[in-house]
CSV table of C-alpha atoms in Angstrom, one decimal:
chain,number,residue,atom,x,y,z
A,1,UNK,CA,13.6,-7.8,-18.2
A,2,UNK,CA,16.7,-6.0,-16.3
A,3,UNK,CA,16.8,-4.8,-12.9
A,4,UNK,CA,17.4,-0.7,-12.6
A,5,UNK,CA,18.1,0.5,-9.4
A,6,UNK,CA,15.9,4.0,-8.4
A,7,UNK,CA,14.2,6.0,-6.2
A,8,UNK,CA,11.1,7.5,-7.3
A,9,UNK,CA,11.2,10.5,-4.8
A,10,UNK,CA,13.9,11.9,-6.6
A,11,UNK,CA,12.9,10.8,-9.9
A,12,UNK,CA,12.9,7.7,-12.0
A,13,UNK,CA,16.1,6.9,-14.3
A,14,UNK,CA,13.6,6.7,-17.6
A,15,UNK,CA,13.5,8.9,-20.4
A,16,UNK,CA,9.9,10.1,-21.0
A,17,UNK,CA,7.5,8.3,-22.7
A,18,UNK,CA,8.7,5.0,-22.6
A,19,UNK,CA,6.3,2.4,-21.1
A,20,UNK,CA,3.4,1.0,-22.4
A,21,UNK,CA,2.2,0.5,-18.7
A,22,UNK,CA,3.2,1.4,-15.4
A,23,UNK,CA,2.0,-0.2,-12.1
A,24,UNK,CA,2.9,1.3,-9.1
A,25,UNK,CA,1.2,-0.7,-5.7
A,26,UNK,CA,1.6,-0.4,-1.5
A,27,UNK,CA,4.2,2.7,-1.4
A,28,UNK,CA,1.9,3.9,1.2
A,29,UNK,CA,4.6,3.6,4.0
A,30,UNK,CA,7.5,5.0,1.5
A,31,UNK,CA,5.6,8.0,0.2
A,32,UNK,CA,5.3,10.8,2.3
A,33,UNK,CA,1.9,12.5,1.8
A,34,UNK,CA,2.4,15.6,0.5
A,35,UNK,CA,4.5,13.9,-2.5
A,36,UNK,CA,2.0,12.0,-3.9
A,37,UNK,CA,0.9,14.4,-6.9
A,38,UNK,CA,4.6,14.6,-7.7
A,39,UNK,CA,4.9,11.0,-7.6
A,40,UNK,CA,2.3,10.2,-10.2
A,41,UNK,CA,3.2,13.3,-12.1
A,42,UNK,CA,6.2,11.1,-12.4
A,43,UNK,CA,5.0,7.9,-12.8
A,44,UNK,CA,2.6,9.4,-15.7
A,45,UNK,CA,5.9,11.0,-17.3
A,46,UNK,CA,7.6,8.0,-18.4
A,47,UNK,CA,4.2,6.5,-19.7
A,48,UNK,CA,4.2,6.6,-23.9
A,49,UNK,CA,1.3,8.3,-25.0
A,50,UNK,CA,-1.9,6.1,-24.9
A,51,UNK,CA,-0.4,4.1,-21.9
A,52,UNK,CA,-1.9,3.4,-18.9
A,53,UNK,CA,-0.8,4.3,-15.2
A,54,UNK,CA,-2.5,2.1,-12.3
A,55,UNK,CA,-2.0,2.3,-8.8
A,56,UNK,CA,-3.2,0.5,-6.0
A,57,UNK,CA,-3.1,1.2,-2.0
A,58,UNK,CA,-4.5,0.2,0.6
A,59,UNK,CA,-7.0,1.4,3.1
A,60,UNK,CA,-5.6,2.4,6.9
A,61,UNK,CA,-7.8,0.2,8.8
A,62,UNK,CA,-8.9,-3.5,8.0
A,63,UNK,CA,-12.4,-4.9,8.5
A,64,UNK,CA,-13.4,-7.2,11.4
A,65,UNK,CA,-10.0,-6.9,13.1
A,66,UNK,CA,-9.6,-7.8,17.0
A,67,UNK,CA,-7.8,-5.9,20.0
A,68,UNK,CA,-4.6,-7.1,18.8
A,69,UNK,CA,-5.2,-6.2,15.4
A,70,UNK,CA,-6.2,-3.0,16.3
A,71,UNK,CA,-3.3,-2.4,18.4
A,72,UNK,CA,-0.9,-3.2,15.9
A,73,UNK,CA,-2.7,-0.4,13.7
A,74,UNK,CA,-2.5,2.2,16.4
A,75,UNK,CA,1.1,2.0,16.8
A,76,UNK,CA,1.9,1.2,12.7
A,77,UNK,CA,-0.3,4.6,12.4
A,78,UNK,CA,2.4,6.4,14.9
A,79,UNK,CA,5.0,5.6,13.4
A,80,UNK,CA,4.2,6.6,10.2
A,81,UNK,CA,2.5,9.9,11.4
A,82,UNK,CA,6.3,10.3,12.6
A,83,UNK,CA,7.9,9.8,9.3
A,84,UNK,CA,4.9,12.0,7.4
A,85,UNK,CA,3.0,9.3,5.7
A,86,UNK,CA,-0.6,9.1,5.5
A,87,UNK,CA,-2.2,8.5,8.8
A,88,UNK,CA,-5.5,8.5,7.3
A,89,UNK,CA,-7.3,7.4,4.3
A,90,UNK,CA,-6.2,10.4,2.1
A,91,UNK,CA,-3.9,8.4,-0.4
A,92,UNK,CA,-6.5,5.6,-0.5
A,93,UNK,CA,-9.5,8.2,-1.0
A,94,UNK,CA,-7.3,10.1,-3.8
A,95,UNK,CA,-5.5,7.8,-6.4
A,96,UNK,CA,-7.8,8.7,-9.0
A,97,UNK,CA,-8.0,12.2,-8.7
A,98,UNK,CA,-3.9,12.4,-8.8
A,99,UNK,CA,-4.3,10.6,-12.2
A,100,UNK,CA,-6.9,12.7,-13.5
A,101,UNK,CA,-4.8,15.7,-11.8
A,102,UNK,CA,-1.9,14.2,-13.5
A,103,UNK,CA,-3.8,14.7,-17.0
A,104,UNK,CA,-5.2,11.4,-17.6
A,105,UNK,CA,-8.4,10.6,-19.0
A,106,UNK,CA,-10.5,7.8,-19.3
A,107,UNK,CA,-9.9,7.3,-15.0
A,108,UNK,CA,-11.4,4.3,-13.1
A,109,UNK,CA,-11.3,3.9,-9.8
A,110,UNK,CA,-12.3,-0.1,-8.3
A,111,UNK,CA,-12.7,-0.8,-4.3
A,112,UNK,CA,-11.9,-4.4,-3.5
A,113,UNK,CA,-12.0,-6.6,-0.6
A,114,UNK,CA,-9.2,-8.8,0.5
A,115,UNK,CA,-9.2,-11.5,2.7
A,116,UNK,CA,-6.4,-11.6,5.6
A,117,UNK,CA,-5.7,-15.2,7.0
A,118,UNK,CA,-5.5,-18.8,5.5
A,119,UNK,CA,-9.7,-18.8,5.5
A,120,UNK,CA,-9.2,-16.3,2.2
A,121,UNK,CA,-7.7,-19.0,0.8
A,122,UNK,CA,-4.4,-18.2,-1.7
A,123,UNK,CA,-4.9,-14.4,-1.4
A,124,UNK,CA,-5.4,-14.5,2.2
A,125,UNK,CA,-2.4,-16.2,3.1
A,126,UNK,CA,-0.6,-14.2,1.3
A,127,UNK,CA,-2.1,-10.9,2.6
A,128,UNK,CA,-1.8,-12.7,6.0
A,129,UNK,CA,2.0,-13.0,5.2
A,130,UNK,CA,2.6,-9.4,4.3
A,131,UNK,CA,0.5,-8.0,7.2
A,132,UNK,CA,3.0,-9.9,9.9
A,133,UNK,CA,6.1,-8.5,8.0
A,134,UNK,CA,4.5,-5.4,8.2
A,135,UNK,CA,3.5,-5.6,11.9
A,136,UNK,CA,7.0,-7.1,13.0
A,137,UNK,CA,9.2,-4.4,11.2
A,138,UNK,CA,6.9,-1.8,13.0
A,139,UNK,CA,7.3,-3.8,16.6
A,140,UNK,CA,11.3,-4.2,15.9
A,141,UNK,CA,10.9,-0.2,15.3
A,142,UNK,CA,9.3,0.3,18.5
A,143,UNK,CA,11.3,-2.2,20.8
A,144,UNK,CA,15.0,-0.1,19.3
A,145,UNK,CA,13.4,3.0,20.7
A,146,UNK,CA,11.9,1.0,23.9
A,147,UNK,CA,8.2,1.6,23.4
A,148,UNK,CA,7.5,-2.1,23.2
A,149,UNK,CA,9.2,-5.3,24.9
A,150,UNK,CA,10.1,-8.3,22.9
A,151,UNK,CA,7.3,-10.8,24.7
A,152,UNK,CA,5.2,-8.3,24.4
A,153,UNK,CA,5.5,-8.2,20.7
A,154,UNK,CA,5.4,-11.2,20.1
A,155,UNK,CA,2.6,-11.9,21.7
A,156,UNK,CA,0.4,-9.2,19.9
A,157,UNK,CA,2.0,-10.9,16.6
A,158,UNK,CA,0.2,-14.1,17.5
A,159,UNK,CA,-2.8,-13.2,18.8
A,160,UNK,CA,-3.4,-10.9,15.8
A,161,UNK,CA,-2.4,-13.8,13.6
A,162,UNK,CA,-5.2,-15.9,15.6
A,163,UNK,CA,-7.9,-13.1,14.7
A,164,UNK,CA,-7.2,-13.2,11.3
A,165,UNK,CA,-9.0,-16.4,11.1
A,166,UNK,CA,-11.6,-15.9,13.8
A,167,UNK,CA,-12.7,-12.6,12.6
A,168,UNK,CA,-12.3,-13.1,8.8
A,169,UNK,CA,-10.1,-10.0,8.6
A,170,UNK,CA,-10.4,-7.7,5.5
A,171,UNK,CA,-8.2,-5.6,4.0
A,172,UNK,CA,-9.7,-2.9,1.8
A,173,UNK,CA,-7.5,-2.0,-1.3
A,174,UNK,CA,-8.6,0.6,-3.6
A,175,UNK,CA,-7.4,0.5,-7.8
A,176,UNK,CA,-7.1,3.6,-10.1
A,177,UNK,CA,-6.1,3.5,-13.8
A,178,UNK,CA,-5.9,5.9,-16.4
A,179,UNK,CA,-4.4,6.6,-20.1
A,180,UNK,CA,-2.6,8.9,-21.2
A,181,UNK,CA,-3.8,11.3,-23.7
A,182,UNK,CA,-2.1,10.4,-27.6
């Protein structure tokens, strides 16, 4: 393995055709949504013929979420709205229709439920984990531009972390593959 630095919005540093399988996951809130088709356009074009592409995103909205919870959404929702990302379950509803529009056959498309919170066991600590980061980068956002105070925050952190557990929070994450024609 060796590390290559890139950004895939203004094209990936591979020559075509070179990888056996490429995995692309949670770019939801880097992605603005009218580039997705060009993204996987691009992701499909340094996939070797019979290779496979999967992608994987997430839902907008978890299951069995609380006030806090909820909360956190709403304002993680406006601030992506801001930046032009999906606000709404189009990328979720989509990934394997950009594959097959993308000119991949042999498309499958999975729904899975993950836990959120240390009841899920493994997974759902680590799910639990990523969801706070999440949460707190979008409340550090907020309290620069003075939409949310620190205690405030904080508070809506921990209380959201609580309902993990008491609700059984679940995160809904949908999987798309497909291969590239040979």
């Amino acid at each position: 393995y060796r590390h290559v630095r890139g950004n895939l919005l203004q094209g990936l540093p591979f020559q075509e055709g070179v990888f056996d399988l490429v995995h692309q996951r949670v770019l939801i809130s880097g992605i603005p949504l009218g580039e997705w088709p060009r993204v996987v356009g691009e992701l499909v074009r340094v996939t070797r013929p019979g290779g496979w592409v999967e992608l994987g995103e997430p839902a907008m909205g978890g299951r069995h979420t609380g006030p806090a919870t909820e909360r956190l959404q709403r304002m993680a929702l406006g601030v992506a709205g801001s930046l032009g990302l999906d606000t709404g379950d189009a990328v979720f509803g989509s990934l394997d229709r950009y594959l097959r529009e993308a000119g991949l056959e042999e498309v499958e498309r999975k729904e899975l439920e993950l836990p959120i919170g240390e009841w899920g066991g493994r997974v759902g600590s680590f799910m639990a984990s990523d969801l706070r980061a999440a949460f707190a980068r979008i409340c550090e956002v907020l309290q620069a531009k003075g939409a949310l105070a620190r205690e405030e925050a904080v508070e809506l952190l921990r209380r959201a972390t609580q309902e993990f557990e008491e609700q059984h929070t679940i995160a809904l994450m949908a999987v798309a593959y497909g291969r590239k024609p040979g």
